[in-house]
Short mmCIF file of C-alpha atoms in Angstrom, two decimals:
data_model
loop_
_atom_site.label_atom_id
_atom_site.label_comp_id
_atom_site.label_asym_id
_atom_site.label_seq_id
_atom_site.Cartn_x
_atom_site.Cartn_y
_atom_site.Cartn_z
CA UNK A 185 0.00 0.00 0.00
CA UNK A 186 0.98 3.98 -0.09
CA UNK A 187 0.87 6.19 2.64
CA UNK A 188 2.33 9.32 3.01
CA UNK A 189 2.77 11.86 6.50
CA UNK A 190 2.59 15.26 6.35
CA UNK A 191 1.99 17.51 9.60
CA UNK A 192 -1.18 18.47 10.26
CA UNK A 193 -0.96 22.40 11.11
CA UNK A 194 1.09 25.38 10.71
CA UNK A 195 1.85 28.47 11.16
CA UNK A 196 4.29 31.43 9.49
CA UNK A 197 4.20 35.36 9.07
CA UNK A 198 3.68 37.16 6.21
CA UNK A 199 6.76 37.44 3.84
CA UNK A 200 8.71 35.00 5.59
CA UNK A 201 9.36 30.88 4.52
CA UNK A 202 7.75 28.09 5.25
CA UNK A 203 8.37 24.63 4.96
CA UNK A 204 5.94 21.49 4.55
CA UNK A 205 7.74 18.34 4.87
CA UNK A 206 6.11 15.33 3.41
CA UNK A 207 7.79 11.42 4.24
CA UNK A 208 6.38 8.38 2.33
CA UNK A 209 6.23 4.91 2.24
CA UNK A 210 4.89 3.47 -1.58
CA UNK A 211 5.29 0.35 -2.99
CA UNK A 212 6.50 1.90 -6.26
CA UNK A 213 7.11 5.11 -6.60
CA UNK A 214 7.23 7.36 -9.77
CA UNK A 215 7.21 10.78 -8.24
CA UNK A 216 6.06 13.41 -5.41
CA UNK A 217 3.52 16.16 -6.30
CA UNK A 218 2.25 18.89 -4.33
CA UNK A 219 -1.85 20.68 -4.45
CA UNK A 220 -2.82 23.98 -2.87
CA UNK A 221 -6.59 23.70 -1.93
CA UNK A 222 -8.38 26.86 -0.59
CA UNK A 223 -11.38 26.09 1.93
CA UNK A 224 -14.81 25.30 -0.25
CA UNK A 225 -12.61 24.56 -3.67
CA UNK A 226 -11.06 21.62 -5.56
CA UNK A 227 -6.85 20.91 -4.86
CA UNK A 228 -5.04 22.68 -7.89
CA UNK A 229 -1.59 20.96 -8.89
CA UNK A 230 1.59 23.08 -7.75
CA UNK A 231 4.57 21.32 -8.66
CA UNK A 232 6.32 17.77 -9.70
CA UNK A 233 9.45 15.99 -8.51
CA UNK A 234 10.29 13.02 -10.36
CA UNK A 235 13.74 13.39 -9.60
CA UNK A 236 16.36 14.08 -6.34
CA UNK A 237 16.79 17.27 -6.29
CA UNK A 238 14.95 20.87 -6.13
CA UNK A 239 12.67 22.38 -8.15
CA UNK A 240 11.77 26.30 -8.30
CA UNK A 241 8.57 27.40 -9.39
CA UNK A 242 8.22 31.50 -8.95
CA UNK A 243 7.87 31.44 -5.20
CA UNK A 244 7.48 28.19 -4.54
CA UNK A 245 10.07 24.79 -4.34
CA UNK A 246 10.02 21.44 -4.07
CA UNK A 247 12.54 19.23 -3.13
CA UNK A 248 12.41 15.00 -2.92
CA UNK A 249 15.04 12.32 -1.72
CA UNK A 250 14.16 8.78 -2.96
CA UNK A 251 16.78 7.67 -0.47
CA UNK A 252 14.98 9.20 2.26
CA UNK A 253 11.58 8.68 1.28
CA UNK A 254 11.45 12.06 1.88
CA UNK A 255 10.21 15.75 0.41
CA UNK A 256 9.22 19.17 0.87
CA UNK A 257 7.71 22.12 -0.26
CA UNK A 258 8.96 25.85 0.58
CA UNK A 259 6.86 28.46 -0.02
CA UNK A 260 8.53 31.67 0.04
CA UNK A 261 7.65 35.48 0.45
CA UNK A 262 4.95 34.27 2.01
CA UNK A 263 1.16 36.16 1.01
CA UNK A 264 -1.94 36.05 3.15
CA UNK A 265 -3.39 34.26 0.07
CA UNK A 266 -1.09 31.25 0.39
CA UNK A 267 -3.57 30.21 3.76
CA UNK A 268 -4.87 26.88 2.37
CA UNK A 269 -4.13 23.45 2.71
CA UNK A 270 -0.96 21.66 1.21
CA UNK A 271 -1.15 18.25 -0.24
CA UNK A 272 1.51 15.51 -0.94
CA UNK A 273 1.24 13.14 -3.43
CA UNK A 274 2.72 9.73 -4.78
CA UNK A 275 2.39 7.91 -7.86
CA UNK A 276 2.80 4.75 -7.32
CA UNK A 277 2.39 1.14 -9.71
CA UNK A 278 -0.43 1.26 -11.80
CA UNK A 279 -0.85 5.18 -12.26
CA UNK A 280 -2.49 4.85 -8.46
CA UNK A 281 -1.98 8.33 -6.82
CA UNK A 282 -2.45 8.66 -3.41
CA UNK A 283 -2.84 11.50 -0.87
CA UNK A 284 -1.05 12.59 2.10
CA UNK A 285 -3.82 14.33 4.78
CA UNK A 286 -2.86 17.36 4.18
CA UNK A 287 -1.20 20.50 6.04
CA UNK A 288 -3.35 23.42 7.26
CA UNK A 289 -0.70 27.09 6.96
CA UNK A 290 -2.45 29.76 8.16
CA UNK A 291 -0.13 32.95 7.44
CA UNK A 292 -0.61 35.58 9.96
CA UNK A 293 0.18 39.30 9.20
CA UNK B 202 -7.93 25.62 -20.49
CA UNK B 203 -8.45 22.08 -18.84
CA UNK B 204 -11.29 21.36 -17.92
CA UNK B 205 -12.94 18.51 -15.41
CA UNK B 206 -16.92 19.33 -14.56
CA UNK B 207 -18.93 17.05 -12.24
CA UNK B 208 -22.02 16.76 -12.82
CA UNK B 209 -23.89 18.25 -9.14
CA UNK B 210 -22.07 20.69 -6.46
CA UNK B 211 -24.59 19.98 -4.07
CA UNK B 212 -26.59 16.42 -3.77
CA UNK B 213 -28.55 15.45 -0.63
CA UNK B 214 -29.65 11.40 -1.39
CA UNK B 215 -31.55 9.44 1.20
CA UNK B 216 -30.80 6.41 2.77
CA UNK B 217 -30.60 3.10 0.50
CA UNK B 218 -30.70 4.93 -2.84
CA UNK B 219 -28.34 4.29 -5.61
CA UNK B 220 -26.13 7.34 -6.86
CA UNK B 221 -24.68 8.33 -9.72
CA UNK B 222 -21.71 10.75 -9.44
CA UNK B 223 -20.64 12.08 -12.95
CA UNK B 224 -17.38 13.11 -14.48
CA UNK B 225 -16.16 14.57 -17.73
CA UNK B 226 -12.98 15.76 -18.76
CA UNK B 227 -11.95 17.59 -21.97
CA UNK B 228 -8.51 16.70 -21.97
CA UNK B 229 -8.12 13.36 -23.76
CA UNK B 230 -6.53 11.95 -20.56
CA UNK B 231 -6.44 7.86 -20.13
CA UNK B 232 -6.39 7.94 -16.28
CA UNK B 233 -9.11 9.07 -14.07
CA UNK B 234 -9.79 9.05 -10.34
CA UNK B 235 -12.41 9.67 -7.25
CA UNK B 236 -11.33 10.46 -4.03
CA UNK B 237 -13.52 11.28 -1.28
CA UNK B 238 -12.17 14.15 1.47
CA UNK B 239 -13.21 14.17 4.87
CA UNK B 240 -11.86 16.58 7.52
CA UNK B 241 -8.49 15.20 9.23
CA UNK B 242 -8.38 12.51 6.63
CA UNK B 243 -7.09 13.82 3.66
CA UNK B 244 -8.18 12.90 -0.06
CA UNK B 245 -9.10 8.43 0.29
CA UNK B 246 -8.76 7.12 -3.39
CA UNK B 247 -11.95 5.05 -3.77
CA UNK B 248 -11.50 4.21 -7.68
CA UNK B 249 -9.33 5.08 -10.87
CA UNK B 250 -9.23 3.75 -14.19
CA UNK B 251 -6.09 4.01 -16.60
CA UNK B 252 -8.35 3.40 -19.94
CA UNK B 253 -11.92 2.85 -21.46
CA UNK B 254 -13.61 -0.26 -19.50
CA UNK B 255 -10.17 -0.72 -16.79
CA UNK B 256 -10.91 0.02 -13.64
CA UNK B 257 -8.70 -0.84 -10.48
CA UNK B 258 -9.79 -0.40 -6.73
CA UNK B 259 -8.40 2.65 -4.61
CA UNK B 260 -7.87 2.95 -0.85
CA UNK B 261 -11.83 2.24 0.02
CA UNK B 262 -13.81 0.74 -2.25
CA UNK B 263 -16.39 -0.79 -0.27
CA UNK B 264 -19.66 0.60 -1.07
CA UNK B 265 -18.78 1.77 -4.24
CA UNK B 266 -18.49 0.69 -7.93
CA UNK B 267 -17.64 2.71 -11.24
CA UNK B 268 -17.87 3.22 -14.92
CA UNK B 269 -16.28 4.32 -17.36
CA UNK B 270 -17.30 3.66 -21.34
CA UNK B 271 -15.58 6.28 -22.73
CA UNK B 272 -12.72 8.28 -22.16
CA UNK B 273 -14.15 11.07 -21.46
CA UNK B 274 -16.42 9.97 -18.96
CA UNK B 275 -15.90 7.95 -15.04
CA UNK B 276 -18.66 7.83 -13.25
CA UNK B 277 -18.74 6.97 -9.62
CA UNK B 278 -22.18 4.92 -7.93
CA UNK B 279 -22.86 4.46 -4.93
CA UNK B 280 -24.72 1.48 -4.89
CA UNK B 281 -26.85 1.45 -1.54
CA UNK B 282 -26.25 5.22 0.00
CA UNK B 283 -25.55 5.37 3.52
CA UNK B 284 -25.11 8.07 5.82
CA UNK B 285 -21.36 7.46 6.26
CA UNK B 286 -21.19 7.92 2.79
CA UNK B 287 -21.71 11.80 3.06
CA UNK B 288 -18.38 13.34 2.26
CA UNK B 289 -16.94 15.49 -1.05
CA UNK B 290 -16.36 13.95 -3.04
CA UNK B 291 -13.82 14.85 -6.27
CA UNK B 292 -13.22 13.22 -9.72
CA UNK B 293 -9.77 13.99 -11.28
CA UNK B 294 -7.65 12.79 -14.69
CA UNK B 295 -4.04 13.23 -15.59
CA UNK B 296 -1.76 11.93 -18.69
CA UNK B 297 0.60 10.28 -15.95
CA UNK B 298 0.60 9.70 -12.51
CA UNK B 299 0.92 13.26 -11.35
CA UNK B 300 -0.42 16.82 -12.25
CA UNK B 301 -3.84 15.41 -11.96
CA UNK B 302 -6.43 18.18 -12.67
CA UNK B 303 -9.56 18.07 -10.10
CA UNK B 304 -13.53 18.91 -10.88
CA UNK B 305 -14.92 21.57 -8.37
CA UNK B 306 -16.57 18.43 -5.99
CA UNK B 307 -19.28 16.79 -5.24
CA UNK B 308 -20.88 17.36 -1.54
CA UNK B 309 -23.05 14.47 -1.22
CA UNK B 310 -25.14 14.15 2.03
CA UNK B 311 -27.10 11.02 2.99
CA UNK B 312 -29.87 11.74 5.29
#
């Protein structure tokens, strides 16, 4: 099976960085993907790590170690409009993608 | 644009019925999905299919069956509604097994 651990809750100030670590245990793994979902809408796709390494897209990052098991997204210059809920995701065997629970960041002025 | 449309925002269904959820995507992708989300647990994969007429079981299953006889089209159904069965609920498709593009959801509720 897939299942992936993110923390539930946090919390950062306006225009500083965040982190949102993600760990994950898949029985195949293609790659780690990240959604933004605002309260009352659908999760919209933020970035893709297929890869080790880091990858920048405008303000936000995200980095993955297969070795680890292991990834992150960074969120920087952080906006009030970047309160939502951050998902990780894996795609495993099969094109099955699976979801971590997500992480609540409530950015406070 | 992309574009994935369920069929109902809202649905309220009672008790023993059988429910059709609908999805359609304009993007000619083969792999589809339906996830329900419920408060502190995340998005549950309950069904995806990877072509016309394939179908392979998610997270949860149980209660649920699908459809899907065109590409275009995975339908989710709900075969005896029960009241732990209220939740969003939200088709998506992708080309691979990432940057998968969501509808707007489905809130059922069972009474």
């Amino acid at each position: 099976g897939q299942s992936l651990e993110q923390p539930s809750e946090v919390t950062a100030v306006e225009g500083a960085i965040v982190q949102i670590n993600c760990t994950y245990q898949t029985s195949g793994f293609y790659g780690l993907s990240w959604y933004q979902q605002h309260d009352g809408g659908a999760p919209t796709f933020l970035s893709y790590n297929a890869l080790d390494g880091l990858e920048e897209t405008g303000r936000f990052s995200s980095f993955l170690s297969r070795s680890d098991s292991y990834g992150y997204l960074l969120l920087q210059e952080l906006q009030m409009k970047d309160s939502a809920s951050y998902f990780c995701s894996a795609g495993g065997g099969y094109q099955k993608v699976t979801f971590g629970t997500g992480t609540k960041l409530q950015v406070i002025p | 644009d992309v574009k994935v449309t369920q069929s109902s925002r809202y649905l309220v269904k009672r008790t023993g019925e059988k429910v059709f959820l609908e999805c359609v995507q304009d993007m000619d992708h083969e792999n589809m999905f339906w996830y329900r989300q419920d408060p502190g647990l995340g998005l549950r994969l309950i069904y995806f299919s990877y072509d016309v007429k394939m179908k392979e079981k998610g997270d949860i299953p149980e209660g649920y069956s699908v459809s899907r006889e065109k590409k275009e089209r995975f339908s989710l159904i709900l075969e005896s509604a029960s009241t732990n069965q209220t939740s969003m609920y939200l088709c998506a498709s992708s080309l691979e097994e990432v940057a998968a593009f969501f509808g707007q959801g489905t809130r059922l509720t069972v009474v």
